[in-house]
Amino acid sequence: MTFSIEQARRDRAYNRRAGGGPLWQFLRGFIKHPVMVGSVIPSSKVLIDKMLDPVDWSNTKLFIEYGPGVGTFTQHILDRLAPDGTLLTIDTNADFTSYLNSKFMDSRLEAVTGSAANVRKIMAERGFAQADYILSGLPFSTLPPGVGPAIAAETAEALRPGGAFLVYQFSPKVRQYIAPHFDRIDKGFEWVNIPPATLFWAWKD
């Protein structure tokens, strides 16, 4: 599915009902939950394309995103996802979940309010045993103690062999959490973003 005029109309209608567009929703989410939102500015298109480029979309049945916020990645993932694929988003902020469910009229999207540390439980409740790819923009460096390592361990268990944990961060600290669980970690950097971001692709072999 590609972005359409109808989608633009739905966005404008939703923005009027919600009292603001995506940037306002993002800022409001940051103000309410600053520890759980990585940046006050959504990711750039350049970062999104670079982050998603290694994904084998033809063999992706379940793609999971942690902390989707206002869906900066969502439409780009849906544009690439197969017709029979599922995009499962997990956010602790119910406002963001409601925003995604109202904005995106796509049956492949399941937006859930919950913790990434419970990803396997959330998957099982929806009939999934393994995920192909999991994307995260959660700010691991500012998460409460113990949460980062728990998410990394759960994510490794949730992925199928050959799958990957895709992480974009503004601090390289996340590597210490994911390194014990993944055999190969590719690293990149993207300057064309505010702020510039470090990118990781952690592969489960």
Short mmCIF file of C-alpha atoms in Angstrom, two decimals, residues 29-195:
data_model
loop_
_atom_site.label_atom_id
_atom_site.label_comp_id
_atom_site.label_asym_id
_atom_site.label_seq_id
_atom_site.Cartn_x
_atom_site.Cartn_y
_atom_site.Cartn_z
CA GLY A 29 4.12 12.22 24.40
CA PHE A 30 7.66 13.38 25.18
CA ILE A 31 6.37 15.78 27.84
CA LYS A 32 4.22 13.09 29.46
CA HIS A 33 6.79 10.26 29.24
CA PRO A 34 10.27 11.78 28.62
CA VAL A 35 12.15 8.65 29.76
CA MET A 36 10.36 6.47 27.19
CA VAL A 37 10.61 8.79 24.15
CA GLY A 38 14.01 8.95 22.46
CA SER A 39 13.75 12.41 20.87
CA VAL A 40 11.42 15.38 20.58
CA ILE A 41 11.87 15.27 16.77
CA PRO A 42 10.62 12.30 14.67
CA SER A 43 13.20 10.37 12.63
CA SER A 44 14.22 11.55 9.16
CA LYS A 45 13.26 9.77 5.93
CA VAL A 46 16.95 9.10 5.26
CA LEU A 47 17.33 7.32 8.60
CA ILE A 48 14.13 5.32 8.03
CA ASP A 49 15.24 4.06 4.61
CA LYS A 50 18.71 3.17 5.87
CA MET A 51 17.34 1.36 8.91
CA LEU A 52 14.85 -0.73 6.92
CA ASP A 53 17.04 -1.47 3.89
CA PRO A 54 18.52 -4.81 5.16
CA VAL A 55 15.07 -6.34 5.78
CA ASP A 56 14.08 -9.31 3.61
CA TRP A 57 10.51 -8.14 3.07
CA SER A 58 9.47 -11.08 0.90
CA ASN A 59 10.04 -13.42 3.86
CA THR A 60 8.65 -11.18 6.59
CA LYS A 61 5.41 -12.37 8.17
CA LEU A 62 5.71 -10.57 11.52
CA PHE A 63 7.47 -7.24 11.95
CA ILE A 64 7.43 -5.69 15.43
CA GLU A 65 8.16 -2.10 16.41
CA TYR A 66 8.89 -0.96 19.96
CA GLY A 67 7.91 2.62 20.81
CA PRO A 68 6.27 3.59 17.49
CA GLY A 69 5.16 6.97 18.84
CA VAL A 70 3.08 8.74 16.20
CA GLY A 71 4.02 6.22 13.51
CA THR A 72 7.03 7.86 11.88
CA PHE A 73 8.14 4.42 10.66
CA THR A 74 4.66 2.90 10.40
CA GLN A 75 3.62 3.88 6.88
CA HIS A 76 7.09 3.08 5.53
CA ILE A 77 6.93 -0.40 7.07
CA LEU A 78 3.41 -1.01 5.76
CA ASP A 79 4.49 0.15 2.29
CA ARG A 80 7.14 -2.59 2.26
CA LEU A 81 5.27 -5.34 4.11
CA ALA A 82 3.65 -8.22 2.18
CA PRO A 83 -0.17 -8.31 1.96
CA ASP A 84 -0.28 -11.26 4.38
CA GLY A 85 2.25 -9.76 6.82
CA THR A 86 1.55 -8.24 10.23
CA LEU A 87 3.03 -5.14 11.82
CA LEU A 88 2.74 -5.30 15.61
CA THR A 89 3.57 -2.07 17.44
CA ILE A 90 4.12 -1.97 21.20
CA ASP A 91 4.09 1.28 23.17
CA THR A 92 3.69 1.98 26.87
CA ASN A 93 1.89 5.22 26.03
CA ALA A 94 -1.82 4.58 25.40
CA ASP A 95 -2.14 7.97 23.67
CA PHE A 96 0.25 6.82 20.94
CA THR A 97 -1.60 3.50 20.58
CA SER A 98 -4.92 5.31 20.14
CA TYR A 99 -3.33 7.67 17.63
CA LEU A 100 -2.02 4.82 15.47
CA ASN A 101 -5.29 2.88 15.60
CA SER A 102 -7.20 5.97 14.47
CA LYS A 103 -4.74 7.16 11.84
CA PHE A 104 -3.88 3.93 9.99
CA MET A 105 -6.78 2.02 8.46
CA ASP A 106 -4.77 -1.08 7.59
CA SER A 107 -5.76 -4.56 8.76
CA ARG A 108 -2.10 -5.60 8.87
CA LEU A 109 -1.41 -3.19 11.75
CA GLU A 110 -1.95 -4.23 15.37
CA ALA A 111 -1.12 -1.39 17.78
CA VAL A 112 -0.83 -2.55 21.39
CA THR A 113 -0.27 -0.73 24.67
CA GLY A 114 2.29 -2.68 26.68
CA SER A 115 5.97 -3.19 27.47
CA ALA A 116 8.59 -4.47 25.07
CA ALA A 117 9.88 -6.55 27.99
CA ASN A 118 6.72 -8.65 27.55
CA VAL A 119 7.02 -9.05 23.79
CA ARG A 120 6.73 -12.85 23.76
CA LYS A 121 3.58 -12.77 25.87
CA ILE A 122 2.06 -10.11 23.59
CA MET A 123 2.97 -12.17 20.52
CA ALA A 124 1.56 -15.39 21.99
CA GLU A 125 -1.73 -13.70 22.80
CA ARG A 126 -2.05 -12.96 19.08
CA GLY A 127 -1.02 -16.41 17.88
CA PHE A 128 2.62 -15.69 16.95
CA ALA A 129 5.55 -17.86 18.05
CA GLN A 130 8.41 -15.88 16.47
CA ALA A 131 9.06 -12.53 14.84
CA ASP A 132 11.13 -11.97 11.71
CA TYR A 133 12.34 -8.48 12.60
CA ILE A 134 12.00 -6.19 15.59
CA LEU A 135 12.67 -2.46 15.35
CA SER A 136 13.33 -0.20 18.32
CA GLY A 137 13.91 3.49 18.87
CA LEU A 138 13.49 3.20 22.64
CA PRO A 139 16.10 5.25 24.53
CA PHE A 140 17.97 2.39 26.22
CA SER A 141 20.36 4.78 27.98
CA THR A 142 17.52 6.41 29.96
CA LEU A 143 15.28 3.40 30.65
CA PRO A 144 14.77 2.43 34.31
CA PRO A 145 17.42 0.06 35.74
CA GLY A 146 17.05 -3.50 34.50
CA VAL A 147 14.56 -2.69 31.74
CA GLY A 148 17.11 -2.42 28.92
CA PRO A 149 18.72 -5.83 29.60
CA ALA A 150 15.27 -7.42 29.99
CA ILE A 151 14.10 -6.07 26.63
CA ALA A 152 17.30 -7.23 24.91
CA ALA A 153 16.97 -10.76 26.32
CA GLU A 154 13.25 -11.02 25.49
CA THR A 155 13.85 -9.73 21.97
CA ALA A 156 16.52 -12.32 21.26
CA GLU A 157 14.13 -15.08 22.35
CA ALA A 158 11.27 -13.63 20.30
CA LEU A 159 13.19 -13.57 17.01
CA ARG A 160 13.45 -16.49 14.60
CA PRO A 161 16.90 -17.74 13.54
CA GLY A 162 18.11 -15.41 10.80
CA GLY A 163 15.96 -12.55 12.10
CA ALA A 164 17.31 -9.25 13.33
CA PHE A 165 16.89 -6.61 16.01
CA LEU A 166 17.06 -3.18 14.33
CA VAL A 167 17.98 -0.40 16.74
CA TYR A 168 18.47 3.34 16.20
CA GLN A 169 19.82 5.31 19.14
CA PHE A 170 21.33 8.65 20.07
CA SER A 171 23.70 6.90 22.48
CA PRO A 172 25.82 3.80 21.66
CA LYS A 173 25.16 2.37 25.16
CA VAL A 174 22.56 -0.05 23.80
CA ARG A 175 25.31 -2.27 22.38
CA GLN A 176 26.26 -3.49 25.85
CA TYR A 177 22.70 -4.77 26.30
CA ILE A 178 22.32 -6.54 22.96
CA ALA A 179 25.85 -7.94 22.49
CA PRO A 180 25.38 -10.90 24.90
CA HIS A 181 22.39 -12.15 22.90
CA PHE A 182 23.36 -11.76 19.24
CA ASP A 183 26.12 -13.39 17.21
CA ARG A 184 26.63 -10.57 14.71
CA ILE A 185 26.00 -6.85 15.11
CA ASP A 186 26.39 -4.48 12.17
CA LYS A 187 26.77 -0.81 12.98
CA GLY A 188 26.06 2.39 11.05
CA PHE A 189 25.65 6.10 11.63
CA GLU A 190 23.26 8.64 10.18
CA TRP A 191 24.11 12.35 10.24
CA VAL A 192 20.98 13.38 8.34
CA ASN A 193 18.79 13.24 11.42
CA ILE A 194 18.09 15.47 14.43
CA PRO A 195 19.97 14.45 16.48
#
